[in-house]
mmCIF file with all atom_site columns, C-alpha atoms in Angstrom:
data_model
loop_
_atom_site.group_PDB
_atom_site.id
_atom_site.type_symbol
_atom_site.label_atom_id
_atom_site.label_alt_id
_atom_site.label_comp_id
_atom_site.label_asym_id
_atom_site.label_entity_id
_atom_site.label_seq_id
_atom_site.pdbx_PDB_ins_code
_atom_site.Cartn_x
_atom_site.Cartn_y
_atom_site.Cartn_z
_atom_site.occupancy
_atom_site.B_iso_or_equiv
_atom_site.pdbx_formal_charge
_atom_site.auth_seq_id
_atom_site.auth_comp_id
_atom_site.auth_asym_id
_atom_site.auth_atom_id
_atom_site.pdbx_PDB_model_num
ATOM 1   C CA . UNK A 1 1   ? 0.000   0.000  0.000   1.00 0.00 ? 9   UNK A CA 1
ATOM 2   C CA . UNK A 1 2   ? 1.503   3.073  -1.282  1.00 0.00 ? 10  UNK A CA 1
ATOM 3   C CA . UNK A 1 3   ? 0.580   6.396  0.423   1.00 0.00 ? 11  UNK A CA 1
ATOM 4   C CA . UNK A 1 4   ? 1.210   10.198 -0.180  1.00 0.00 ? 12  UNK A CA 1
ATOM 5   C CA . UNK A 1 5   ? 0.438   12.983 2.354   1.00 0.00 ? 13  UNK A CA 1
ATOM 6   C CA . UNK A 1 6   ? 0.905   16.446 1.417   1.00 0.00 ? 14  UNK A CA 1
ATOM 7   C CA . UNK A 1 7   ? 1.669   19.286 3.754   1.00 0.00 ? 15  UNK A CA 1
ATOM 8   C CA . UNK A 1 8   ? 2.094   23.017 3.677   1.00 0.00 ? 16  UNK A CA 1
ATOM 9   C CA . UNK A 1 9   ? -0.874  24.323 2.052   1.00 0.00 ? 17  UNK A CA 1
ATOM 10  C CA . UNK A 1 10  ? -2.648  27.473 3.616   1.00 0.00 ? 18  UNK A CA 1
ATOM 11  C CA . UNK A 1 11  ? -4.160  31.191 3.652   1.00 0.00 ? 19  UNK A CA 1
ATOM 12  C CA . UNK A 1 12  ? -1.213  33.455 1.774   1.00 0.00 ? 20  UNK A CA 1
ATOM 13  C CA . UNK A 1 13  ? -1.556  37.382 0.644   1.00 0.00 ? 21  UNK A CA 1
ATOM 14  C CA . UNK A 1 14  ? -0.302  38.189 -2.717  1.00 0.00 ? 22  UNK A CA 1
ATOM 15  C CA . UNK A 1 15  ? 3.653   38.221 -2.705  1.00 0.00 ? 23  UNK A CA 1
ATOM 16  C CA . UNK A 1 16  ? 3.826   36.011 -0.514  1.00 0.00 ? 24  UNK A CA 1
ATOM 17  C CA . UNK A 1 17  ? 5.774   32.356 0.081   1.00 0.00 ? 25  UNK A CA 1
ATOM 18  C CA . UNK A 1 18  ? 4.358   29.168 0.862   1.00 0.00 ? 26  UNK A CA 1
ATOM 19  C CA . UNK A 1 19  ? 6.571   25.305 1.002   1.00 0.00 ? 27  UNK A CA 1
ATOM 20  C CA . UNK A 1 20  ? 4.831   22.337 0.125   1.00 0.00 ? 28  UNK A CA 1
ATOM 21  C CA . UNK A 1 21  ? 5.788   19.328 1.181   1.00 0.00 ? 29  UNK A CA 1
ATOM 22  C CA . UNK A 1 22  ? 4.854   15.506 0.040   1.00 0.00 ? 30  UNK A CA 1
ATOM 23  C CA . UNK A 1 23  ? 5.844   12.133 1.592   1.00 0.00 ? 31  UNK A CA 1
ATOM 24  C CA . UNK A 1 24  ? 5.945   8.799  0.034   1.00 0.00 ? 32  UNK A CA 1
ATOM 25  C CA . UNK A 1 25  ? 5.712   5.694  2.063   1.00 0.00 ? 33  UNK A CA 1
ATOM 26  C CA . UNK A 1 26  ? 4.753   1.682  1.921   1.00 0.00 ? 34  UNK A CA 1
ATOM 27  C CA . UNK A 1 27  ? 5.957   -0.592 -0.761  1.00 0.00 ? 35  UNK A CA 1
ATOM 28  C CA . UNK A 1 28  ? 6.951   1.507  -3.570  1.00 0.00 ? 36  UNK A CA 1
ATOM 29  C CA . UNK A 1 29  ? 9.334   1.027  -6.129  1.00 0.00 ? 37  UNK A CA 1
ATOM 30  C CA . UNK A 1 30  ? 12.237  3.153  -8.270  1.00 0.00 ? 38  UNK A CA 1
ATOM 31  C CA . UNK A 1 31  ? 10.487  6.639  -8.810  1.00 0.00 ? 39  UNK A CA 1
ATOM 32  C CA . UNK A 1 32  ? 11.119  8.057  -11.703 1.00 0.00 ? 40  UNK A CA 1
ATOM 33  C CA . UNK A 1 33  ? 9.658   10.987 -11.587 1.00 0.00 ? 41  UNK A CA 1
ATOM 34  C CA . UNK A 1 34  ? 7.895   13.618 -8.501  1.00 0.00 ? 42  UNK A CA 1
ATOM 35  C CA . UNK A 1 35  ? 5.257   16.278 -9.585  1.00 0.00 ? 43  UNK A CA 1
ATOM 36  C CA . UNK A 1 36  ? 2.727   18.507 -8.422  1.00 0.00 ? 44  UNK A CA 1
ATOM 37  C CA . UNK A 1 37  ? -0.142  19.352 -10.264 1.00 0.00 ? 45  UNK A CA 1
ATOM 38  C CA . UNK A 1 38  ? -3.036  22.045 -9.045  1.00 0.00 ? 46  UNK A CA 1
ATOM 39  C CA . UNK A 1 39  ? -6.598  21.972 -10.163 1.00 0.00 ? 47  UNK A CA 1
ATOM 40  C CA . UNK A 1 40  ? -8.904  25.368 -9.274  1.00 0.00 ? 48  UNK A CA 1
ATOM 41  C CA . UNK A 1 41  ? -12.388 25.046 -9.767  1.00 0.00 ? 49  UNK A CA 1
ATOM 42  C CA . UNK A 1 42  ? -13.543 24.967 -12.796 1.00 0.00 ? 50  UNK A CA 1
ATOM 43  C CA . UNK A 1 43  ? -10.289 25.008 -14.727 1.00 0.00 ? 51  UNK A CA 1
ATOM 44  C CA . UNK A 1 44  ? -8.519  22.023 -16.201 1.00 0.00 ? 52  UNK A CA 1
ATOM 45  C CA . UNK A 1 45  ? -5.822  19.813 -13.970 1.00 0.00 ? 53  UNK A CA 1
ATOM 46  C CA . UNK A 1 46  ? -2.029  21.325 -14.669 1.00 0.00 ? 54  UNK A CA 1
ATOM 47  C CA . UNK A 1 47  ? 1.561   19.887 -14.601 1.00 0.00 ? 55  UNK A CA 1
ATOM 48  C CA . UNK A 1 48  ? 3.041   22.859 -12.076 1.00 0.00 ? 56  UNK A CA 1
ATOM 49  C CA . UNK A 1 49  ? 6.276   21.212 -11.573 1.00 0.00 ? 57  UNK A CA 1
ATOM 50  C CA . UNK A 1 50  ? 8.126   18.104 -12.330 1.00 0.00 ? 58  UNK A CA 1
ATOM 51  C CA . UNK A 1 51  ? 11.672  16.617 -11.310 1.00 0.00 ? 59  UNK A CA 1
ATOM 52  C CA . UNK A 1 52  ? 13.308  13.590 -13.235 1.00 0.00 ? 60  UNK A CA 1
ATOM 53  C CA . UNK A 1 53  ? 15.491  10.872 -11.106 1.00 0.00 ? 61  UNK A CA 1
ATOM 54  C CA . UNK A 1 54  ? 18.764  12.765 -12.732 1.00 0.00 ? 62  UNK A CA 1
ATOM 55  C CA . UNK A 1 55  ? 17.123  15.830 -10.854 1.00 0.00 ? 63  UNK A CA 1
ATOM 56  C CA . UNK A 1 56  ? 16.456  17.583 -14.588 1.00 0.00 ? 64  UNK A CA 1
ATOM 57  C CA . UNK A 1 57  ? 13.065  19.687 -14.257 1.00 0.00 ? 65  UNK A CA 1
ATOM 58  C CA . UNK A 1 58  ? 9.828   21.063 -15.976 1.00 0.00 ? 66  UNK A CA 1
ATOM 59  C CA . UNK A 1 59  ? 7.822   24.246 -15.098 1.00 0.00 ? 67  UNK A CA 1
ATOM 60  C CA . UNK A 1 60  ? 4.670   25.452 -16.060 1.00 0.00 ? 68  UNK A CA 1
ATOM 61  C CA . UNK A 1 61  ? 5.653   28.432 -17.845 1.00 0.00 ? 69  UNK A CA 1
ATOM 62  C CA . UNK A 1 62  ? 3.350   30.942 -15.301 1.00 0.00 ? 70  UNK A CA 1
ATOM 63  C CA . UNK A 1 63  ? 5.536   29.493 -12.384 1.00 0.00 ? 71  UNK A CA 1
ATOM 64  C CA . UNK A 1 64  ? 8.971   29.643 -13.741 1.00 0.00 ? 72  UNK A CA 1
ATOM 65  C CA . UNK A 1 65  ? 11.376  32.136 -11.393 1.00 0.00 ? 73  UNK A CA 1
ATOM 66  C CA . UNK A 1 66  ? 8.541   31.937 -8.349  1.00 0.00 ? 74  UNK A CA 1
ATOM 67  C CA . UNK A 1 67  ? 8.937   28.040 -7.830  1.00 0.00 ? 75  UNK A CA 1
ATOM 68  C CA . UNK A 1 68  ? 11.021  26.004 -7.183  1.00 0.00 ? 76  UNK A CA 1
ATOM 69  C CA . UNK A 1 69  ? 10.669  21.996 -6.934  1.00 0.00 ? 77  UNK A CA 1
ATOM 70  C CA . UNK A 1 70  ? 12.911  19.763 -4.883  1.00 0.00 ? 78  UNK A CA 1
ATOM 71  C CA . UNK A 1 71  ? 13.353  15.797 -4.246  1.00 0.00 ? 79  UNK A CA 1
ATOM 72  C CA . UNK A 1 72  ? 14.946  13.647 -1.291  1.00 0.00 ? 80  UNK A CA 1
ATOM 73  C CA . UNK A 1 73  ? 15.208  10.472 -2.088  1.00 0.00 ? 81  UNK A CA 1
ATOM 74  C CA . UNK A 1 74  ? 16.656  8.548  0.698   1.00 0.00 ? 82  UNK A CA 1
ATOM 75  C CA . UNK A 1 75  ? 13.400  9.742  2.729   1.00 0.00 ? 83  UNK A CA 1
ATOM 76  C CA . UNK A 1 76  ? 10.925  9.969  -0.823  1.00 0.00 ? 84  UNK A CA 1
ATOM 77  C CA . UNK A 1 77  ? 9.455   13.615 -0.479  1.00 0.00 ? 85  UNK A CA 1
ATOM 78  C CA . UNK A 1 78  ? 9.210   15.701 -2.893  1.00 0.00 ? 86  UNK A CA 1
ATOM 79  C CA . UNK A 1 79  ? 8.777   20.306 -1.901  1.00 0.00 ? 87  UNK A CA 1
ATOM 80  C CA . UNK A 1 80  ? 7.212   22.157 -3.918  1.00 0.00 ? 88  UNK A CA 1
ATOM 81  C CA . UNK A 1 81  ? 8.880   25.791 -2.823  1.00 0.00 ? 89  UNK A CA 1
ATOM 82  C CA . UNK A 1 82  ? 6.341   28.884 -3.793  1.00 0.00 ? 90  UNK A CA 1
ATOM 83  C CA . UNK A 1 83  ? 7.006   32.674 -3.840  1.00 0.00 ? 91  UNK A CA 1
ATOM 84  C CA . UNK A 1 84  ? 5.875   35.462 -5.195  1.00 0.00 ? 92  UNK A CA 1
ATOM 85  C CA . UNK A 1 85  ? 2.459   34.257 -5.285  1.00 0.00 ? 93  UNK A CA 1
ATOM 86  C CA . UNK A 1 86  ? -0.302  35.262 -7.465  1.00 0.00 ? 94  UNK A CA 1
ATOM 87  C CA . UNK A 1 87  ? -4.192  34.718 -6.707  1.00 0.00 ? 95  UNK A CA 1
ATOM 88  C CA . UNK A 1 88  ? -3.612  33.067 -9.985  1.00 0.00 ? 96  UNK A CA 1
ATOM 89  C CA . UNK A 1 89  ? -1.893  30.409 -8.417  1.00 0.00 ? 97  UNK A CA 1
ATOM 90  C CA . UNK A 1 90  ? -5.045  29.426 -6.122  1.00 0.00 ? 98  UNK A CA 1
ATOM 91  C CA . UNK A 1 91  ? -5.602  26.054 -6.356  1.00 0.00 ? 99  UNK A CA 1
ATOM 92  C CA . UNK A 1 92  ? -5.711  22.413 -4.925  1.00 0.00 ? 100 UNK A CA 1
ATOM 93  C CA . UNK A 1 93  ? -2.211  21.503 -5.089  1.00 0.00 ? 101 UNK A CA 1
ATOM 94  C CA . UNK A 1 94  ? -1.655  17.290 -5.966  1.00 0.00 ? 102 UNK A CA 1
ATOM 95  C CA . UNK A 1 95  ? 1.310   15.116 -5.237  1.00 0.00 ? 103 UNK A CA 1
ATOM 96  C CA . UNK A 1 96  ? 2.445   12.521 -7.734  1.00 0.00 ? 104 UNK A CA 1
ATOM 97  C CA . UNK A 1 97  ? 4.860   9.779  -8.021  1.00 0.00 ? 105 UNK A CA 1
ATOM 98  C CA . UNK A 1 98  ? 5.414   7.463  -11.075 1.00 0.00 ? 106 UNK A CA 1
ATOM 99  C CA . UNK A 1 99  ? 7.837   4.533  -10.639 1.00 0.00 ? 107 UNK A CA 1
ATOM 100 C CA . UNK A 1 100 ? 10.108  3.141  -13.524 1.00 0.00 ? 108 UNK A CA 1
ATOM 101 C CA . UNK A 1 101 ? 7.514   0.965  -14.453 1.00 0.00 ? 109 UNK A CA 1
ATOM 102 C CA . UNK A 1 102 ? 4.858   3.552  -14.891 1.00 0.00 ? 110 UNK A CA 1
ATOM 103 C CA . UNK A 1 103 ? 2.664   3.327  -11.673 1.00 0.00 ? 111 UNK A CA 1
ATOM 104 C CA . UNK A 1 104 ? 0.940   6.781  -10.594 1.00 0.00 ? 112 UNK A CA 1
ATOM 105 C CA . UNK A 1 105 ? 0.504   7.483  -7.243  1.00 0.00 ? 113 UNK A CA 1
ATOM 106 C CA . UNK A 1 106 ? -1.273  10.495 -5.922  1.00 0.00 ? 114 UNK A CA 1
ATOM 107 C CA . UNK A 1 107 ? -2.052  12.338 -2.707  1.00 0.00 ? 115 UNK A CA 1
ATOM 108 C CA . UNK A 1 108 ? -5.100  13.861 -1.033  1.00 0.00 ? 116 UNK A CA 1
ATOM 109 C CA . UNK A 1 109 ? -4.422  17.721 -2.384  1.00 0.00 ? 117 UNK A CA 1
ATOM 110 C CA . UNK A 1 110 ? -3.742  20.433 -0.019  1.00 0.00 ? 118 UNK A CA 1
ATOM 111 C CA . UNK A 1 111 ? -5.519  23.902 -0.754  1.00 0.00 ? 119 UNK A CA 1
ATOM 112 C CA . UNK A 1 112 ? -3.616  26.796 -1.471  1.00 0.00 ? 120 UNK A CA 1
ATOM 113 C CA . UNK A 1 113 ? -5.226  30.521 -1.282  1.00 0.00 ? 121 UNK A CA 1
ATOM 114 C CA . UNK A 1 114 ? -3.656  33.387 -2.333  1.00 0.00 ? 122 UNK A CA 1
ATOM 115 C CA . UNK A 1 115 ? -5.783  36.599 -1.983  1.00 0.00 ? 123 UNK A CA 1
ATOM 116 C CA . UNK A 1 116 ? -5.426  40.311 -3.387  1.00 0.00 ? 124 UNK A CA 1
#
């Protein structure tokens, strides 16, 4: 049984910072990849952030230069490191894990508010 809790999410003015924080545990095998995604309501799912196993990253392009994503793998958690935030960037924020072998794994979502 896989699990992943996320951690961090919150009430934030514009310009502000918040640090997200996900951790992996159970049986899991060689990630290959950690990402969060953010879904606000009524908008589509998005790819915020991604980091590779050779640490190599993707940003969504309205993120780039505010966040910042992170990985430890001896203790498989993943921060997701926010600043300069927007109320553009309010949002349920997802964990994800894919292994080597394709498996997804996602967490709960945490919310994340940033007002005017």
């Amino acid at each position: 049984q896989v699990q992943l809790v996320e951690s961090g999410g919150g009430l934030v003015q514009a310009g502000g910072s918040l640090r997200l924080s996900c951790a992996a545990s159970g049986s899991i095998s060689f990630i290959k990849t950690m990402a969060w995604y953010r879904q606000a309501p009524g908008k589509q799912r998005e790819l915020v952030a991604r980091i590779f196993n050779t640490r190599t990253t993707n940003y969504l392009d309205s993120v780039k230069g505010r966040f910042t994503i992170s990985r430890n793998d001896a203790k498989s958690t993943v921060t997701l490191q926010m600043n300069s935030l927007q109320p553009e960037d309010t949002a349920v924020y997802y964990c994800n894990v894919m292994t080597i072998s394709n498996s997804n794994y996602w967490g709960q979502g945490t919310q994340v508010t940033v007002s005017s």
